[in-house]
PDB file of C-alpha atoms in Angstrom:
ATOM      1  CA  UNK A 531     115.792  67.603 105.117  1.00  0.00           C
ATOM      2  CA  UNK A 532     116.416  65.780 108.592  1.00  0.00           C
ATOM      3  CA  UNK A 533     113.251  63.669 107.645  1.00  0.00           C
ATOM      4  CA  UNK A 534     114.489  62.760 104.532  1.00  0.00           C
ATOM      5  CA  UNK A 535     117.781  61.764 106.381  1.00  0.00           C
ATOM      6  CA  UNK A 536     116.050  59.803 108.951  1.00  0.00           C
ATOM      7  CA  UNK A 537     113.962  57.624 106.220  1.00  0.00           C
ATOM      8  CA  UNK A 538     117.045  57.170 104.120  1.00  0.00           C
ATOM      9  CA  UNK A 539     118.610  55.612 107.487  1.00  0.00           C
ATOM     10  CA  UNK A 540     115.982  53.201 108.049  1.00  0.00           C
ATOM     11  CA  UNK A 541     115.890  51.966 104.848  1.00  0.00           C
ATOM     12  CA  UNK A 542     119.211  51.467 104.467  1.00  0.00           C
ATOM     13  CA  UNK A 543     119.037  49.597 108.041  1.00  0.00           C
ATOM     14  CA  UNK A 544     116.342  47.286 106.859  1.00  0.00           C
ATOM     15  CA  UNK A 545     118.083  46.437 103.894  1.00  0.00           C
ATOM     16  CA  UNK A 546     120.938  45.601 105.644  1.00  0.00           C
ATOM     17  CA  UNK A 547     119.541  43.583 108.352  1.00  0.00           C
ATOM     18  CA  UNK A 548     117.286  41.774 105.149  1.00  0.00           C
ATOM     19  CA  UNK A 549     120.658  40.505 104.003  1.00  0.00           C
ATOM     20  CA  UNK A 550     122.585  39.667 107.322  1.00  0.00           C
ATOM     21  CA  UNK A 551     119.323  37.488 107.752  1.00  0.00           C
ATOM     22  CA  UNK A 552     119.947  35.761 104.199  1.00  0.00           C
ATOM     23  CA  UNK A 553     123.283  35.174 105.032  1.00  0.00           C
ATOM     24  CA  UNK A 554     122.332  33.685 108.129  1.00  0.00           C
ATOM     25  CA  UNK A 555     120.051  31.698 106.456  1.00  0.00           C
ATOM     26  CA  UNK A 556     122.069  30.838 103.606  1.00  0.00           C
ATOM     27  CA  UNK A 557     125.345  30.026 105.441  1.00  0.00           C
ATOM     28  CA  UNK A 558     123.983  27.966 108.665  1.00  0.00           C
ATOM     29  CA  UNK A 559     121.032  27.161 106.827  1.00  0.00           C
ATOM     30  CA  UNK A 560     118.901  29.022 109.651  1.00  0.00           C
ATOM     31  CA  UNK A 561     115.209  29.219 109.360  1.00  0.00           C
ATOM     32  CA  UNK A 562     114.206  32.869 109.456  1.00  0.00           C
ATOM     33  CA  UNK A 563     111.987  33.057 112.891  1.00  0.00           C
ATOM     34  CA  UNK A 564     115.714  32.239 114.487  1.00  0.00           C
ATOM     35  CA  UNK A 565     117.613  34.259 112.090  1.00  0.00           C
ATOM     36  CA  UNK A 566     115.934  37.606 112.735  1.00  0.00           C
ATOM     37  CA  UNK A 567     116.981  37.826 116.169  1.00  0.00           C
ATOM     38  CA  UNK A 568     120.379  36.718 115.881  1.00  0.00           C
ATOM     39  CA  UNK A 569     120.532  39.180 112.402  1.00  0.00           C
ATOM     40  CA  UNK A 570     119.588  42.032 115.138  1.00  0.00           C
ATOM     41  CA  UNK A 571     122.610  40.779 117.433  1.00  0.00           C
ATOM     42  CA  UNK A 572     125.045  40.219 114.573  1.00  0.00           C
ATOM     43  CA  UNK A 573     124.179  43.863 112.881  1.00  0.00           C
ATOM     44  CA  UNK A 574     125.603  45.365 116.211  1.00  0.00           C
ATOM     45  CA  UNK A 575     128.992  43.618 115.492  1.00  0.00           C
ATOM     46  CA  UNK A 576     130.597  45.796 113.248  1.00  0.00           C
ATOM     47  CA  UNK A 577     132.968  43.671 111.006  1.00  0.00           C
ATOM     48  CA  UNK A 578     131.185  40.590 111.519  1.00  0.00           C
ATOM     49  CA  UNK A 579     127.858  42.082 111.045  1.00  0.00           C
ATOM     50  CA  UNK A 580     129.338  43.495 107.643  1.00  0.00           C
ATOM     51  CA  UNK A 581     130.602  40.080 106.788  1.00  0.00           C
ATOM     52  CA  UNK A 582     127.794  38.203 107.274  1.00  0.00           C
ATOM     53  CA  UNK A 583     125.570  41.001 105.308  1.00  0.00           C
ATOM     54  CA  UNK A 584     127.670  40.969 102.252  1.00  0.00           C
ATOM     55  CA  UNK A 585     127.949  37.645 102.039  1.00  0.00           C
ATOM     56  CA  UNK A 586     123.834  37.506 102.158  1.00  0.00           C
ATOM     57  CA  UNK A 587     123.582  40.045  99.695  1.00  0.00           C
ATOM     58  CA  UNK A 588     126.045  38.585  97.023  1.00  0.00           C
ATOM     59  CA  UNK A 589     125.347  34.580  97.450  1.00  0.00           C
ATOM     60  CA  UNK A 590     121.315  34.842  98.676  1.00  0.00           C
ATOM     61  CA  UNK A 591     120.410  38.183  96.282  1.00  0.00           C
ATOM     62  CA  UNK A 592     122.981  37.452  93.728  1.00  0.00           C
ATOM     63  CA  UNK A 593     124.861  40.910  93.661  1.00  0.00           C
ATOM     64  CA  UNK A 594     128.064  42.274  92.666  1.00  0.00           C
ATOM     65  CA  UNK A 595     130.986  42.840  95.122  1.00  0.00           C
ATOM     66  CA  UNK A 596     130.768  46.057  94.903  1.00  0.00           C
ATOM     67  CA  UNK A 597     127.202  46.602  95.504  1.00  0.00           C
ATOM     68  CA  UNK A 598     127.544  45.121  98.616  1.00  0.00           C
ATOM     69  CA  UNK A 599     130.312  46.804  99.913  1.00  0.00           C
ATOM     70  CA  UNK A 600     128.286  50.327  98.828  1.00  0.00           C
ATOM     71  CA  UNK A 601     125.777  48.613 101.450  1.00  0.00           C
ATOM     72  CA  UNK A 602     127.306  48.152 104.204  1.00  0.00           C
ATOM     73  CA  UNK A 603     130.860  50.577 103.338  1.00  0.00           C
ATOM     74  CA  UNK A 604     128.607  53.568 101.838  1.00  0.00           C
ATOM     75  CA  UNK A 605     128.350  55.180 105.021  1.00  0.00           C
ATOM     76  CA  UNK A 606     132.135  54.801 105.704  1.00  0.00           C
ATOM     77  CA  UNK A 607     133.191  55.932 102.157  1.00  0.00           C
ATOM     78  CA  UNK A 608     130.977  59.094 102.246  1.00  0.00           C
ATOM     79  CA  UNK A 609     132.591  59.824 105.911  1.00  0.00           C
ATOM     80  CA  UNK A 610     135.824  59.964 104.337  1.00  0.00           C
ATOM     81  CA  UNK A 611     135.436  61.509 101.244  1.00  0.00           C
ATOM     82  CA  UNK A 612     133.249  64.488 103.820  1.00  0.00           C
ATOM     83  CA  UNK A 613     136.532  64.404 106.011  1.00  0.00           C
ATOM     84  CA  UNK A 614     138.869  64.557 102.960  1.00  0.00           C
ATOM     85  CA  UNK A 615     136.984  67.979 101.556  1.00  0.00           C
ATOM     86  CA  UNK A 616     136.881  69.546 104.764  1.00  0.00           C
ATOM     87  CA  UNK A 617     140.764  68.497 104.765  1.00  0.00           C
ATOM     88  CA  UNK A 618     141.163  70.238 101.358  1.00  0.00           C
ATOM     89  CA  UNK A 619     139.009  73.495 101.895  1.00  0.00           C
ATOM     90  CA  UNK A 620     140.520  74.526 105.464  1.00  0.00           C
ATOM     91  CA  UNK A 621     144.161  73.955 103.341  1.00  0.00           C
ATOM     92  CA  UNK A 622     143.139  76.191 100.477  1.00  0.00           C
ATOM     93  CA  UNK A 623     141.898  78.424 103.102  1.00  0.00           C
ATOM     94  CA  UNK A 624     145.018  78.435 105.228  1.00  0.00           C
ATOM     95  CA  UNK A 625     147.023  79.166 101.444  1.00  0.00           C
ATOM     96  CA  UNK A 626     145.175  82.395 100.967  1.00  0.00           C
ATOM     97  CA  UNK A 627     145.527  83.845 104.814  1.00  0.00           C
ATOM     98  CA  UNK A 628     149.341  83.339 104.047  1.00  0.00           C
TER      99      UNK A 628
END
Protein backbone atom coordinates (compact mmCIF):
# COMPACT_ATOMS: atom_id res chain seq x y z
CA UNK A 1 0.00 0.00 0.00
CA UNK A 2 2.91 2.57 0.83
CA UNK A 3 4.18 1.75 -2.79
CA UNK A 4 1.12 2.44 -4.28
CA UNK A 5 1.14 5.77 -2.25
CA UNK A 6 4.55 6.67 -3.23
CA UNK A 7 3.79 6.16 -7.20
CA UNK A 8 0.52 7.99 -6.88
CA UNK A 9 2.81 10.96 -5.41
CA UNK A 10 5.11 11.09 -8.19
CA UNK A 11 2.73 11.11 -10.67
CA UNK A 12 0.78 13.55 -9.39
CA UNK A 13 4.20 15.66 -8.98
CA UNK A 14 5.07 15.23 -12.59
CA UNK A 15 1.86 16.24 -13.69
CA UNK A 16 1.99 19.15 -11.84
CA UNK A 17 5.35 20.34 -12.62
CA UNK A 18 4.21 19.34 -16.66
CA UNK A 19 1.75 22.18 -16.26
CA UNK A 20 3.66 24.87 -14.13
CA UNK A 21 6.14 24.38 -17.16
CA UNK A 22 3.19 25.13 -19.76
CA UNK A 23 2.26 27.95 -17.93
CA UNK A 24 5.61 29.15 -17.91
CA UNK A 25 5.80 28.65 -21.33
CA UNK A 26 2.54 29.88 -22.23
CA UNK A 27 2.51 33.07 -20.09
CA UNK A 28 6.30 34.44 -20.62
CA UNK A 29 6.46 32.61 -23.68
CA UNK A 30 9.57 30.58 -22.18
CA UNK A 31 11.21 27.94 -24.19
CA UNK A 32 11.11 24.71 -22.22
CA UNK A 33 15.09 23.97 -21.59
CA UNK A 34 14.63 27.40 -19.32
CA UNK A 35 11.26 26.62 -18.12
CA UNK A 36 12.03 23.30 -16.44
CA UNK A 37 14.29 24.69 -14.02
CA UNK A 38 12.49 27.64 -13.07
CA UNK A 39 9.05 25.13 -13.05
CA UNK A 40 11.27 23.16 -10.27
CA UNK A 41 11.84 26.61 -8.34
CA UNK A 42 8.30 27.90 -8.82
CA UNK A 43 6.64 24.32 -7.66
CA UNK A 44 8.38 25.02 -4.22
CA UNK A 45 6.35 28.31 -3.92
CA UNK A 46 3.23 27.26 -2.69
CA UNK A 47 0.54 29.77 -3.95
CA UNK A 48 2.49 30.92 -6.75
CA UNK A 49 3.54 27.55 -7.78
CA UNK A 50 -0.33 26.67 -7.71
CA UNK A 51 -1.04 29.72 -9.76
CA UNK A 52 1.19 29.33 -12.32
CA UNK A 53 0.17 25.38 -12.61
CA UNK A 54 -3.46 26.03 -13.01
CA UNK A 55 -3.14 28.52 -15.21
CA UNK A 56 -0.87 25.94 -17.48
CA UNK A 57 -3.27 23.36 -17.12
CA UNK A 58 -6.50 25.35 -18.10
CA UNK A 59 -5.01 27.84 -20.98
CA UNK A 60 -1.94 25.31 -22.38
CA UNK A 61 -4.10 21.74 -21.80
CA UNK A 62 -7.42 23.32 -22.17
CA UNK A 63 -9.12 22.09 -18.84
CA UNK A 64 -11.88 22.98 -16.68
CA UNK A 65 -11.47 25.11 -13.49
CA UNK A 66 -12.16 22.63 -11.54
CA UNK A 67 -9.90 20.04 -12.80
CA UNK A 68 -7.21 22.09 -12.07
CA UNK A 69 -7.90 23.04 -8.79
CA UNK A 70 -8.42 18.93 -8.04
CA UNK A 71 -4.60 19.15 -9.26
CA UNK A 72 -3.02 21.17 -7.37
CA UNK A 73 -6.06 21.57 -4.23
CA UNK A 74 -6.71 17.59 -4.18
CA UNK A 75 -4.24 17.07 -1.64
CA UNK A 76 -5.57 20.00 0.49
CA UNK A 77 -9.29 19.01 0.07
CA UNK A 78 -8.67 15.33 1.05
CA UNK A 79 -6.61 16.78 4.25
CA UNK A 80 -9.63 18.42 5.31
CA UNK A 81 -12.29 16.30 4.61
CA UNK A 82 -9.59 13.38 6.72
CA UNK A 83 -9.46 16.15 9.53
CA UNK A 84 -13.24 16.82 9.39
CA UNK A 85 -14.09 12.80 9.98
CA UNK A 86 -11.67 12.41 12.58
CA UNK A 87 -13.49 15.72 13.98
CA UNK A 88 -16.86 13.89 13.68
CA UNK A 89 -15.92 10.30 14.99
CA UNK A 90 -13.94 11.45 18.28
CA UNK A 91 -17.50 13.72 18.81
CA UNK A 92 -19.77 10.75 18.35
CA UNK A 93 -17.37 9.00 20.49
CA UNK A 94 -17.24 11.57 23.25
CA UNK A 95 -21.57 11.43 22.95
CA UNK A 96 -21.62 7.80 23.90
CA UNK A 97 -18.89 7.96 26.98
CA UNK A 98 -21.42 10.64 28.33
Amino acid sequence: MQAIGFIVYIVVGLFQLAAIMAGLESWWGLHWIIAAPIAFIVSYIPLVGSIVGMVGAMDVWRWEWWQAGLLFFGGLIFAIACGGMSSFFEWLSFRKRV
